[in-house]
């Protein structure tokens, strides 16, 4: 099942003749079990959950799938090329709409309005307003303002803990 909000994108791709690949994973989403394709979409939305049922077909030549086996399925609806992907925490919502703080070469930040795309887990695609490779602020955004100078945590700093077992100090704006 998928949320009904995802249905328009899926139906648009199917009506354009796309074959949508589906990958089956184990419970922990770490081991790929099988690859197949989307076969059908139910014609009714479950109003109690707001979801729609989908069915995929798998060849199962190597017999890795079994009847009534629990699997997690991942449906690839579209592939975006040349877009930036940032942590969800970097995208803020306010009067200008969705925006991020972009870190310039002089370590000062500027507000940049962005158009968000699809999200998966803690990552979100940015369709417009940000180029791949540009740096964005993830922590401490509540204390920032346009033009503020930030301290960038370097690659040499530890991210799992500071010496002496103390947690690392976050970068301060």
PDB file of C-alpha atoms in Angstrom:
ATOM      1  CA  UNK A   1       0.000   0.000   0.000  1.00  0.00           C
ATOM      2  CA  UNK A   2       1.009   3.600  -0.585  1.00  0.00           C
ATOM      3  CA  UNK A   3      -0.438   6.907   0.640  1.00  0.00           C
ATOM      4  CA  UNK A   4      -3.109   8.262  -1.686  1.00  0.00           C
ATOM      5  CA  UNK A   5      -1.042  11.459  -2.023  1.00  0.00           C
ATOM      6  CA  UNK A   6       1.519   9.483  -4.056  1.00  0.00           C
ATOM      7  CA  UNK A   7      -1.096   8.203  -6.500  1.00  0.00           C
ATOM      8  CA  UNK A   8      -1.103  11.116  -9.018  1.00  0.00           C
ATOM      9  CA  UNK A   9       2.648  10.792  -9.732  1.00  0.00           C
ATOM     10  CA  UNK A  10       2.361   7.025 -10.163  1.00  0.00           C
ATOM     11  CA  UNK A  11      -0.685   7.241 -12.427  1.00  0.00           C
ATOM     12  CA  UNK A  12       0.950   9.970 -14.519  1.00  0.00           C
ATOM     13  CA  UNK A  13       4.001   7.775 -15.127  1.00  0.00           C
ATOM     14  CA  UNK A  14       1.877   4.694 -15.889  1.00  0.00           C
ATOM     15  CA  UNK A  15      -0.343   6.574 -18.345  1.00  0.00           C
ATOM     16  CA  UNK A  16       2.833   7.756 -20.125  1.00  0.00           C
ATOM     17  CA  UNK A  17       3.715   4.076 -20.695  1.00  0.00           C
ATOM     18  CA  UNK A  18       6.487   3.795 -18.112  1.00  0.00           C
ATOM     19  CA  UNK A  19       7.370   0.432 -16.594  1.00  0.00           C
ATOM     20  CA  UNK A  20       7.893   1.084 -12.883  1.00  0.00           C
ATOM     21  CA  UNK A  21      10.446  -1.178 -11.202  1.00  0.00           C
ATOM     22  CA  UNK A  22       9.740  -2.622  -7.758  1.00  0.00           C
ATOM     23  CA  UNK A  23      12.412  -4.038  -5.464  1.00  0.00           C
ATOM     24  CA  UNK A  24      11.545  -6.379  -2.588  1.00  0.00           C
ATOM     25  CA  UNK A  25      13.682  -6.183   0.570  1.00  0.00           C
ATOM     26  CA  UNK A  26      13.748  -8.139   3.817  1.00  0.00           C
ATOM     27  CA  UNK A  27      12.199  -6.784   7.047  1.00  0.00           C
ATOM     28  CA  UNK A  28      15.228  -4.662   7.895  1.00  0.00           C
ATOM     29  CA  UNK A  29      15.401  -3.133   4.373  1.00  0.00           C
ATOM     30  CA  UNK A  30      19.037  -4.227   4.106  1.00  0.00           C
ATOM     31  CA  UNK A  31      18.912  -7.291   1.862  1.00  0.00           C
ATOM     32  CA  UNK A  32      17.467  -7.154  -1.634  1.00  0.00           C
ATOM     33  CA  UNK A  33      15.331 -10.246  -2.232  1.00  0.00           C
ATOM     34  CA  UNK A  34      13.919  -9.741  -5.717  1.00  0.00           C
ATOM     35  CA  UNK A  35      13.301  -7.248  -8.517  1.00  0.00           C
ATOM     36  CA  UNK A  36      10.061  -6.952 -10.439  1.00  0.00           C
ATOM     37  CA  UNK A  37       7.663  -4.421 -11.915  1.00  0.00           C
ATOM     38  CA  UNK A  38       4.421  -2.743 -10.935  1.00  0.00           C
ATOM     39  CA  UNK A  39       1.553  -4.757 -12.382  1.00  0.00           C
ATOM     40  CA  UNK A  40      -1.587  -2.968 -11.231  1.00  0.00           C
ATOM     41  CA  UNK A  41      -3.025  -0.257  -9.009  1.00  0.00           C
ATOM     42  CA  UNK A  42      -6.283  -0.860  -7.143  1.00  0.00           C
ATOM     43  CA  UNK A  43      -9.209   1.258  -8.305  1.00  0.00           C
ATOM     44  CA  UNK A  44     -10.274   2.171  -4.782  1.00  0.00           C
ATOM     45  CA  UNK A  45      -8.706   4.123  -1.936  1.00  0.00           C
ATOM     46  CA  UNK A  46      -9.087   2.711   1.578  1.00  0.00           C
ATOM     47  CA  UNK A  47     -10.795   5.636   3.317  1.00  0.00           C
ATOM     48  CA  UNK A  48      -9.879   4.398   6.809  1.00  0.00           C
ATOM     49  CA  UNK A  49      -6.143   4.549   6.112  1.00  0.00           C
ATOM     50  CA  UNK A  50      -5.886   6.875   3.097  1.00  0.00           C
ATOM     51  CA  UNK A  51      -3.903   4.278   1.184  1.00  0.00           C
ATOM     52  CA  UNK A  52      -4.181   2.501  -2.131  1.00  0.00           C
ATOM     53  CA  UNK A  53      -3.113  -1.082  -2.875  1.00  0.00           C
ATOM     54  CA  UNK A  54      -0.589  -1.872  -5.579  1.00  0.00           C
ATOM     55  CA  UNK A  55       0.473  -5.232  -6.967  1.00  0.00           C
ATOM     56  CA  UNK A  56       3.877  -6.106  -8.372  1.00  0.00           C
ATOM     57  CA  UNK A  57       5.057  -9.102 -10.370  1.00  0.00           C
ATOM     58  CA  UNK A  58       8.346 -10.889  -9.707  1.00  0.00           C
ATOM     59  CA  UNK A  59       9.838 -13.691 -11.842  1.00  0.00           C
ATOM     60  CA  UNK A  60      11.155 -15.455  -8.700  1.00  0.00           C
ATOM     61  CA  UNK A  61      13.423 -17.672 -10.826  1.00  0.00           C
ATOM     62  CA  UNK A  62      15.784 -18.188  -7.898  1.00  0.00           C
ATOM     63  CA  UNK A  63      12.846 -18.957  -5.547  1.00  0.00           C
ATOM     64  CA  UNK A  64      13.732 -16.332  -2.943  1.00  0.00           C
ATOM     65  CA  UNK A  65      10.098 -15.282  -2.481  1.00  0.00           C
ATOM     66  CA  UNK A  66       7.638 -17.496  -0.612  1.00  0.00           C
ATOM     67  CA  UNK A  67       3.848 -17.356  -0.184  1.00  0.00           C
ATOM     68  CA  UNK A  68       2.786 -15.077   2.714  1.00  0.00           C
ATOM     69  CA  UNK A  69       6.368 -13.874   3.202  1.00  0.00           C
ATOM     70  CA  UNK A  70       6.669 -10.361   4.652  1.00  0.00           C
ATOM     71  CA  UNK A  71       8.717  -8.044   2.444  1.00  0.00           C
ATOM     72  CA  UNK A  72       9.259  -4.316   2.166  1.00  0.00           C
ATOM     73  CA  UNK A  73       8.784  -3.050  -1.359  1.00  0.00           C
ATOM     74  CA  UNK A  74      10.392   0.005  -2.910  1.00  0.00           C
ATOM     75  CA  UNK A  75       8.754   1.468  -6.015  1.00  0.00           C
ATOM     76  CA  UNK A  76      10.859   3.639  -8.320  1.00  0.00           C
ATOM     77  CA  UNK A  77       8.485   6.213  -9.797  1.00  0.00           C
ATOM     78  CA  UNK A  78      10.968   8.588 -11.420  1.00  0.00           C
ATOM     79  CA  UNK A  79      14.674   9.402 -11.541  1.00  0.00           C
ATOM     80  CA  UNK A  80      15.714  13.018 -11.136  1.00  0.00           C
ATOM     81  CA  UNK A  81      19.014  14.033 -12.714  1.00  0.00           C
ATOM     82  CA  UNK A  82      21.083  17.073 -11.794  1.00  0.00           C
ATOM     83  CA  UNK A  83      19.167  18.012  -8.653  1.00  0.00           C
ATOM     84  CA  UNK A  84      20.561  18.741  -5.228  1.00  0.00           C
ATOM     85  CA  UNK A  85      19.632  16.429  -2.359  1.00  0.00           C
ATOM     86  CA  UNK A  86      19.802  17.821   1.179  1.00  0.00           C
ATOM     87  CA  UNK A  87      18.866  16.671   4.681  1.00  0.00           C
ATOM     88  CA  UNK A  88      15.246  17.523   5.539  1.00  0.00           C
ATOM     89  CA  UNK A  89      16.525  19.604   8.466  1.00  0.00           C
ATOM     90  CA  UNK A  90      18.071  22.072   6.007  1.00  0.00           C
ATOM     91  CA  UNK A  91      14.704  23.002   4.467  1.00  0.00           C
ATOM     92  CA  UNK A  92      12.838  25.642   6.438  1.00  0.00           C
ATOM     93  CA  UNK A  93       9.299  26.919   5.963  1.00  0.00           C
ATOM     94  CA  UNK A  94       8.336  30.553   6.356  1.00  0.00           C
ATOM     95  CA  UNK A  95       6.960  33.691   4.724  1.00  0.00           C
ATOM     96  CA  UNK A  96       9.015  33.293   1.534  1.00  0.00           C
ATOM     97  CA  UNK A  97       7.872  29.643   1.265  1.00  0.00           C
ATOM     98  CA  UNK A  98      10.412  26.822   1.460  1.00  0.00           C
ATOM     99  CA  UNK A  99      13.968  28.083   1.856  1.00  0.00           C
ATOM    100  CA  UNK A 100      17.473  27.085   2.934  1.00  0.00           C
ATOM    101  CA  UNK A 101      20.477  28.939   4.296  1.00  0.00           C
ATOM    102  CA  UNK A 102      23.241  28.631   1.697  1.00  0.00           C
ATOM    103  CA  UNK A 103      26.831  28.982   2.914  1.00  0.00           C
ATOM    104  CA  UNK A 104      28.934  31.171   0.639  1.00  0.00           C
ATOM    105  CA  UNK A 105      32.692  30.953  -0.009  1.00  0.00           C
ATOM    106  CA  UNK A 106      33.319  33.528   2.759  1.00  0.00           C
ATOM    107  CA  UNK A 107      31.374  31.384   5.304  1.00  0.00           C
ATOM    108  CA  UNK A 108      28.429  33.780   5.429  1.00  0.00           C
ATOM    109  CA  UNK A 109      24.896  32.586   4.829  1.00  0.00           C
ATOM    110  CA  UNK A 110      22.167  33.834   2.554  1.00  0.00           C
ATOM    111  CA  UNK A 111      18.534  32.836   2.407  1.00  0.00           C
ATOM    112  CA  UNK A 112      17.623  31.015  -0.786  1.00  0.00           C
ATOM    113  CA  UNK A 113      14.053  30.154  -1.762  1.00  0.00           C
ATOM    114  CA  UNK A 114      13.826  26.575  -3.057  1.00  0.00           C
ATOM    115  CA  UNK A 115      11.315  24.304  -4.716  1.00  0.00           C
ATOM    116  CA  UNK A 116      11.298  20.916  -3.032  1.00  0.00           C
ATOM    117  CA  UNK A 117      10.797  17.618  -4.779  1.00  0.00           C
ATOM    118  CA  UNK A 118      10.292  14.087  -3.565  1.00  0.00           C
ATOM    119  CA  UNK A 119      11.645  12.994  -0.195  1.00  0.00           C
ATOM    120  CA  UNK A 120      12.886   9.686   1.095  1.00  0.00           C
ATOM    121  CA  UNK A 121      13.695   9.187   4.733  1.00  0.00           C
ATOM    122  CA  UNK A 122      15.755  12.127   5.940  1.00  0.00           C
ATOM    123  CA  UNK A 123      16.681  13.372   2.460  1.00  0.00           C
ATOM    124  CA  UNK A 124      14.743  15.670   0.150  1.00  0.00           C
ATOM    125  CA  UNK A 125      15.366  16.642  -3.463  1.00  0.00           C
ATOM    126  CA  UNK A 126      15.547  20.313  -4.387  1.00  0.00           C
ATOM    127  CA  UNK A 127      14.039  20.845  -7.853  1.00  0.00           C
ATOM    128  CA  UNK A 128      14.944  24.545  -8.130  1.00  0.00           C
ATOM    129  CA  UNK A 129      16.871  27.200  -6.209  1.00  0.00           C
ATOM    130  CA  UNK A 130      19.947  25.175  -5.264  1.00  0.00           C
ATOM    131  CA  UNK A 131      22.738  23.682  -7.334  1.00  0.00           C
ATOM    132  CA  UNK A 132      24.343  20.310  -6.548  1.00  0.00           C
ATOM    133  CA  UNK A 133      27.460  20.864  -4.435  1.00  0.00           C
ATOM    134  CA  UNK A 134      26.289  24.050  -2.721  1.00  0.00           C
ATOM    135  CA  UNK A 135      26.566  23.953   1.063  1.00  0.00           C
ATOM    136  CA  UNK A 136      23.521  24.417   3.284  1.00  0.00           C
ATOM    137  CA  UNK A 137      23.094  24.874   7.028  1.00  0.00           C
ATOM    138  CA  UNK A 138      21.514  21.956   8.888  1.00  0.00           C
ATOM    139  CA  UNK A 139      21.989  22.818  12.594  1.00  0.00           C
ATOM    140  CA  UNK A 140      21.421  26.093  14.402  1.00  0.00           C
ATOM    141  CA  UNK A 141      19.186  27.651  11.767  1.00  0.00           C
ATOM    142  CA  UNK A 142      16.950  29.209  14.421  1.00  0.00           C
ATOM    143  CA  UNK A 143      19.768  31.647  15.332  1.00  0.00           C
ATOM    144  CA  UNK A 144      20.708  32.639  11.787  1.00  0.00           C
ATOM    145  CA  UNK A 145      19.918  35.703   9.748  1.00  0.00           C
ATOM    146  CA  UNK A 146      20.851  36.708   6.212  1.00  0.00           C
ATOM    147  CA  UNK A 147      24.561  37.634   6.058  1.00  0.00           C
ATOM    148  CA  UNK A 148      25.547  35.901   9.323  1.00  0.00           C
ATOM    149  CA  UNK A 149      28.967  34.253   9.507  1.00  0.00           C
ATOM    150  CA  UNK A 150      29.058  30.542  10.388  1.00  0.00           C
ATOM    151  CA  UNK A 151      31.740  28.157  11.579  1.00  0.00           C
ATOM    152  CA  UNK A 152      32.018  25.111   9.326  1.00  0.00           C
ATOM    153  CA  UNK A 153      32.799  21.817  11.054  1.00  0.00           C
ATOM    154  CA  UNK A 154      35.918  20.495   9.321  1.00  0.00           C
ATOM    155  CA  UNK A 155      36.533  17.035   7.963  1.00  0.00           C
ATOM    156  CA  UNK A 156      39.187  16.513  10.633  1.00  0.00           C
ATOM    157  CA  UNK A 157      36.742  16.995  13.486  1.00  0.00           C
ATOM    158  CA  UNK A 158      35.213  13.967  15.077  1.00  0.00           C
ATOM    159  CA  UNK A 159      31.526  13.436  14.535  1.00  0.00           C
ATOM    160  CA  UNK A 160      31.020  10.545  16.930  1.00  0.00           C
ATOM    161  CA  UNK A 161      32.404  12.253  20.011  1.00  0.00           C
ATOM    162  CA  UNK A 162      35.113  14.547  21.250  1.00  0.00           C
ATOM    163  CA  UNK A 163      38.212  13.435  23.188  1.00  0.00           C
ATOM    164  CA  UNK A 164      37.413  12.333  26.710  1.00  0.00           C
ATOM    165  CA  UNK A 165      34.045  10.884  25.764  1.00  0.00           C
ATOM    166  CA  UNK A 166      32.336  14.268  25.548  1.00  0.00           C
ATOM    167  CA  UNK A 167      29.853  14.820  22.741  1.00  0.00           C
ATOM    168  CA  UNK A 168      31.071  17.081  19.945  1.00  0.00           C
ATOM    169  CA  UNK A 169      30.130  20.725  20.123  1.00  0.00           C
ATOM    170  CA  UNK A 170      27.804  21.804  17.309  1.00  0.00           C
ATOM    171  CA  UNK A 171      28.904  24.494  14.883  1.00  0.00           C
ATOM    172  CA  UNK A 172      27.832  27.900  16.121  1.00  0.00           C
ATOM    173  CA  UNK A 173      26.433  30.589  13.854  1.00  0.00           C
TER     174      UNK A 173
END
